[in-house]
């Protein structure tokens, strides 16, 4: 009994969806099929090559006369198929899985399969990269929003990263909050006070805010020296100087609007925007007018960080 060979191609080679099959024209022109086969045999052979290309595994055909007749263009005419069968199956061999394989078609199929596998890997890597970028953009937009900065949804990723990197660690690195444990209240054993306290501690507690708390502006509000310096940098005002009473003007305006609530970062961003507008107006006017109407250089101006860290501020 003759032992049939193993298939020359892996069983998972699937080229369905790839209608193009390369044709080695010189090889076909000089083949025994082209020289010796009849017209009907040649036509049937090419039809079978085409049918085998999208079979699984690629380059193979079922070992069934009814199926081969249909693939070769003979339909149910098994008698007509058997007349050309020997010539049409030239180059096909029967393998151990009871299928017919053509050595040249399977050779071309393996090349096409390698290209398909490589293409799928590239697409999968690109898909994973885009998903990582979407996740990064979502995280950076959220961090910027918490810092009081809202950028357009279609801002380039490079610009988004640049803005995000400028967020101070105190804002950008907040990831979670420790749980708050509520305990029972101890009995009140303190003595009643005389009412002569200054109330300083109470005032400080009233104006203590978390990074996410929104509040109306009050007369004790001040921008944080570190985060506000970063805000000025992002607004193109890294070396900008301004007068101390500009902060008083900012407070006065927003104190008169108690219904406007913002986080600490959003108030700092609003102050930076006001200073930026005032700087542009001052540059357009050529200076600040004094009582005589003449333009003079601004007085008492210092770097923002120096002003905010001055204990006499």
Coordinates of C-alpha atoms in Angstrom, one line a residue:
X1 CA 0.0 0.0 0.0
X2 CA 1.4 3.4 -1.0
X3 CA 1.9 5.8 1.8
X4 CA 0.4 9.2 1.0
X5 CA 2.6 12.3 1.9
X6 CA 1.7 14.9 4.4
X7 CA 0.1 18.1 3.2
X8 CA 2.7 20.6 2.0
X9 CA 1.0 23.5 3.7
X10 CA -0.3 24.2 7.2
X11 CA -4.0 23.4 7.8
X12 CA -4.8 26.9 9.1
X13 CA -3.7 28.7 5.9
X14 CA -6.9 30.6 5.0
X15 CA -6.7 33.1 2.1
X16 CA -10.5 33.8 1.8
X17 CA -11.0 37.4 1.2
X18 CA -7.8 37.6 -1.0
X19 CA -9.1 37.2 -4.6
X20 CA -5.7 37.9 -6.2
X21 CA -3.6 34.8 -7.0
X22 CA -0.2 35.4 -8.6
X23 CA 0.5 33.7 -11.9
X24 CA 4.1 32.7 -12.9
X25 CA 3.6 33.3 -16.6
X26 CA 7.0 31.9 -17.7
X27 CA 6.6 28.8 -15.6
X28 CA 3.1 28.2 -17.0
X29 CA 4.2 28.8 -20.6
X30 CA 7.0 26.2 -20.4
X31 CA 5.0 23.6 -18.4
X32 CA 3.9 20.2 -19.7
X33 CA 0.3 21.3 -19.1
X34 CA 0.6 24.1 -21.7
X35 CA 2.5 21.9 -24.2
X36 CA 0.5 18.6 -23.9
X37 CA -3.0 19.4 -22.6
X38 CA -6.0 19.8 -24.8
X39 CA -8.0 23.1 -24.6
X40 CA -10.6 21.6 -22.4
X41 CA -8.0 20.1 -20.0
X42 CA -6.1 23.4 -19.9
X43 CA -9.3 25.4 -19.1
X44 CA -10.4 22.9 -16.4
X45 CA -6.9 23.0 -14.8
X46 CA -6.9 26.8 -14.5
X47 CA -10.4 26.7 -13.0
X48 CA -9.2 24.2 -10.4
X49 CA -6.2 26.4 -9.5
X50 CA -8.5 29.3 -8.9
X51 CA -10.9 27.2 -6.8
X52 CA -8.1 25.8 -4.7
X53 CA -6.8 29.3 -3.8
X54 CA -9.7 30.1 -1.5
X55 CA -10.0 26.6 -0.1
X56 CA -8.9 25.6 3.5
X57 CA -6.0 24.9 3.4
X58 CA -5.2 27.2 0.5
X59 CA -4.0 25.3 -2.6
X60 CA -6.0 22.2 -1.9
X61 CA -9.2 20.6 -3.3
X62 CA -11.6 17.9 -2.0
X63 CA -10.9 14.4 -3.4
X64 CA -14.5 14.1 -4.8
X65 CA -15.4 13.9 -8.5
X66 CA -18.7 15.7 -8.0
X67 CA -17.0 18.6 -6.3
X68 CA -14.1 18.7 -8.8
X69 CA -16.5 18.6 -11.7
X70 CA -18.3 21.6 -10.3
X71 CA -15.1 23.6 -9.6
X72 CA -13.8 22.7 -13.1
X73 CA -16.9 24.2 -14.8
X74 CA -18.7 20.9 -15.7
X75 CA -21.5 21.2 -13.1
X76 CA -23.2 17.8 -12.8
X77 CA -21.7 16.4 -16.0
X78 CA -19.5 13.8 -14.3
X79 CA -19.0 12.0 -17.7
X80 CA -17.6 15.1 -19.3
X81 CA -15.4 15.8 -16.3
X82 CA -13.8 12.3 -16.2
X83 CA -12.8 12.8 -19.9
X84 CA -10.5 15.7 -18.9
X85 CA -9.8 14.7 -15.3
X86 CA -6.3 13.2 -15.8
X87 CA -5.0 16.3 -17.7
X88 CA -6.8 18.8 -15.5
X89 CA -5.3 17.4 -12.3
X90 CA -1.8 17.5 -13.6
X91 CA 0.4 18.8 -10.7
X92 CA -2.1 17.8 -8.0
X93 CA -1.1 15.1 -5.5
X94 CA -3.3 13.2 -3.0
X95 CA -2.1 13.7 0.6
X96 CA -2.7 12.0 3.9
X97 CA -5.7 14.1 4.8
X98 CA -7.5 12.8 1.6
X99 CA -7.3 16.2 -0.1
X100 CA -5.5 17.1 -3.4
X101 CA -2.7 19.7 -3.3
X102 CA -1.0 21.5 -6.1
X103 CA 2.7 22.2 -5.3
X104 CA 2.9 25.5 -7.2
X105 CA -0.4 26.9 -5.9
X106 CA 0.6 26.0 -2.3
X107 CA 4.0 27.7 -2.8
X108 CA 2.3 30.9 -3.8
X109 CA -0.3 30.5 -1.0
X110 CA 2.4 30.3 1.7
X111 CA 3.9 33.5 0.5
X112 CA 0.5 35.2 0.5
X113 CA -0.2 33.8 4.0
X114 CA 3.0 35.2 5.4
X115 CA 2.1 38.7 4.1
X116 CA -1.4 38.4 5.6
X117 CA 0.0 37.4 9.0
X118 CA 2.4 40.3 8.9
X119 CA -0.3 42.7 7.9
X120 CA -2.6 41.6 10.7
X121 CA 0.2 42.1 13.2
X122 CA 0.8 45.6 12.0
X123 CA -2.9 46.4 12.2
X124 CA -3.2 44.9 15.7
X125 CA -0.2 46.9 16.9
X126 CA -1.6 50.1 15.3
X127 CA -5.0 49.4 16.9
X128 CA -3.4 48.9 20.3
X129 CA -1.3 52.1 19.8
X130 CA -4.4 54.1 19.0
X131 CA -6.2 52.7 22.0
X132 CA -3.3 53.7 24.3
X133 CA -3.3 57.2 22.7
X134 CA -7.1 57.5 23.3
X135 CA -6.6 56.5 27.0
X136 CA -3.7 58.9 27.4
X137 CA -5.7 61.8 25.9
X138 CA -8.7 61.0 28.2
X139 CA -6.4 61.0 31.2
X140 CA -4.6 64.3 30.2
X141 CA -7.9 66.1 29.4
X142 CA -9.2 65.1 32.9
X143 CA -6.0 66.3 34.6
X144 CA -6.2 69.6 32.7
X145 CA -9.8 70.1 33.6
X146 CA -9.1 69.6 37.3
X147 CA -6.4 72.3 36.8
X148 CA -8.9 74.7 35.4
X149 CA -7.7 74.3 31.8
X150 CA -10.2 73.4 29.0
X151 CA -8.7 72.6 25.6
X152 CA -10.6 71.8 22.3
X153 CA -11.4 68.2 21.8
X154 CA -9.3 68.0 18.6
X155 CA -6.2 69.6 20.0
X156 CA -3.1 67.8 18.6
X157 CA -1.7 65.2 21.0
X158 CA 1.7 66.9 21.0
X159 CA 0.2 70.2 22.2
X160 CA -2.0 68.3 24.7
X161 CA 1.1 66.6 26.2
X162 CA 3.0 69.9 26.4
X163 CA 0.1 71.5 28.3
X164 CA -0.2 68.4 30.6
X165 CA 3.5 68.3 31.4
X166 CA 3.3 71.9 32.6
X167 CA 0.7 71.0 35.3
X168 CA 2.4 71.2 38.7
X169 CA 2.7 67.9 40.5
X170 CA 0.3 69.0 43.2
X171 CA -2.5 69.1 40.6
X172 CA -1.5 66.5 38.0
X173 CA -0.4 63.8 40.4
X174 CA -3.6 63.6 42.4
X175 CA -4.9 60.1 41.8
X176 CA -7.0 59.1 44.8
X177 CA -8.2 60.2 48.2
X178 CA -7.8 58.4 51.4
X179 CA -11.0 57.2 52.9
X180 CA -12.5 59.3 55.7
X181 CA -13.4 57.4 58.9
X182 CA -16.2 58.9 61.0
X183 CA -16.0 58.1 64.7
X184 CA -18.4 58.7 67.5
X185 CA -18.4 62.0 69.4
X186 CA -16.9 62.1 72.8
X187 CA -18.9 63.8 75.6
X188 CA -18.5 67.6 75.8
X189 CA -16.2 68.1 78.8
X190 CA -14.7 71.5 77.8
X191 CA -15.3 74.5 79.9
X192 CA -17.3 77.3 78.5
X193 CA -15.1 80.1 77.2
X194 CA -15.2 83.7 78.1
X195 CA -15.8 85.0 74.6
X196 CA -12.6 86.9 74.3
X197 CA -11.0 84.8 71.5
X198 CA -10.0 86.5 68.3
X199 CA -11.7 84.0 65.9
X200 CA -8.6 83.7 63.8
X201 CA -8.7 79.9 63.7
X202 CA -12.3 79.9 62.6
X203 CA -11.6 82.3 59.8
X204 CA -8.8 80.1 58.5
X205 CA -11.0 77.1 58.6
X206 CA -13.8 78.8 56.6
X207 CA -11.4 79.5 53.7
X208 CA -9.7 76.1 53.5
X209 CA -10.6 74.3 50.3
X210 CA -9.6 71.0 48.6
X211 CA -8.3 70.8 45.1
X212 CA -11.8 69.8 43.8
X213 CA -14.0 72.1 45.9
X214 CA -15.8 75.0 44.2
X215 CA -16.2 78.2 46.2
X216 CA -17.0 81.8 45.7
X217 CA -14.1 84.2 46.0
X218 CA -13.5 85.9 49.3
X219 CA -11.2 88.7 50.5
X220 CA -8.6 86.3 52.0
X221 CA -8.1 84.3 48.7
X222 CA -4.7 84.1 47.3
X223 CA -3.2 82.1 44.4
X224 CA -0.7 79.4 45.3
X225 CA 2.8 80.6 44.5
X226 CA 3.9 77.3 42.9
X227 CA 0.8 76.5 40.9
X228 CA 0.1 80.0 39.8
X229 CA 3.6 80.4 38.5
X230 CA 3.0 77.3 36.3
X231 CA -0.3 78.8 35.2
X232 CA 1.4 82.0 34.1
X233 CA 4.0 79.9 32.2
X234 CA 1.3 78.1 30.3
X235 CA -0.3 81.4 29.4
X236 CA 2.9 82.8 28.0
X237 CA 3.6 85.0 30.9
X238 CA 6.5 83.3 32.5
X239 CA 8.4 86.6 33.0
X240 CA 5.4 88.8 33.4
X241 CA 5.4 91.3 36.2
X242 CA 2.3 92.9 37.8
X243 CA 1.2 95.2 40.6
X244 CA 0.0 94.0 43.9
X245 CA -3.3 96.0 43.7
X246 CA -4.2 94.0 40.5
X247 CA -5.0 91.1 42.8
X248 CA -7.2 93.4 45.0
X249 CA -9.1 94.5 41.9
X250 CA -9.6 90.8 40.9
X251 CA -10.9 90.0 44.3
X252 CA -13.3 93.0 44.4
X253 CA -14.8 92.1 41.1
X254 CA -15.5 88.5 41.9
X255 CA -16.6 89.1 45.5
X256 CA -19.4 91.1 44.1
X257 CA -20.5 88.0 42.2
X258 CA -21.0 85.4 45.0
X259 CA -22.9 83.0 42.7
X260 CA -19.8 82.3 40.6
X261 CA -18.2 79.1 42.0
X262 CA -14.8 77.8 40.9
X263 CA -12.0 75.5 42.2
X264 CA -8.7 76.9 43.3
X265 CA -7.1 76.1 40.0
X266 CA -9.9 77.7 38.1
X267 CA -9.6 80.9 40.1
X268 CA -5.9 81.0 39.4
X269 CA -6.6 80.5 35.7
X270 CA -9.1 83.3 35.7
X271 CA -6.6 85.6 37.4
X272 CA -3.9 84.8 34.9
X273 CA -6.4 85.6 32.0
X274 CA -7.2 88.9 33.6
X275 CA -3.5 89.8 34.0
X276 CA -2.9 88.8 30.4
X277 CA -5.7 91.0 29.1
X278 CA -4.4 93.9 31.2
X279 CA -0.9 93.4 29.9
X280 CA -2.1 93.5 26.3
X281 CA -4.1 96.6 27.0
X282 CA -1.1 98.3 28.6
X283 CA 1.2 97.4 25.7
X284 CA -1.4 98.7 23.2
X285 CA -1.6 102.0 25.2
X286 CA 2.2 102.4 25.5
X287 CA 2.2 102.5 29.3
X288 CA 0.0 103.5 32.3
X289 CA -1.4 107.1 32.4
X290 CA -0.6 109.1 35.6
X291 CA -2.5 112.1 36.9
X292 CA -1.0 114.4 34.3
X293 CA -2.1 112.2 31.4
X294 CA 1.5 111.2 30.6
X295 CA 2.5 107.6 29.9
X296 CA 4.9 106.2 32.4
X297 CA 6.3 102.7 33.1
X298 CA 4.4 100.6 35.6
X299 CA 5.5 101.0 39.2
X300 CA 6.0 98.5 42.0
X301 CA 6.1 95.6 39.6
X302 CA 7.9 92.3 40.5
X303 CA 8.0 88.8 39.3
X304 CA 4.8 86.9 40.1
X305 CA 6.5 84.2 42.3
X306 CA 8.4 86.9 44.3
X307 CA 5.1 88.8 45.0
X308 CA 3.2 85.8 46.1
X309 CA 5.9 84.5 48.4
X310 CA 6.4 88.0 50.0
X311 CA 5.2 87.8 53.6
X312 CA 4.1 91.5 53.3
X313 CA 1.9 90.7 50.3

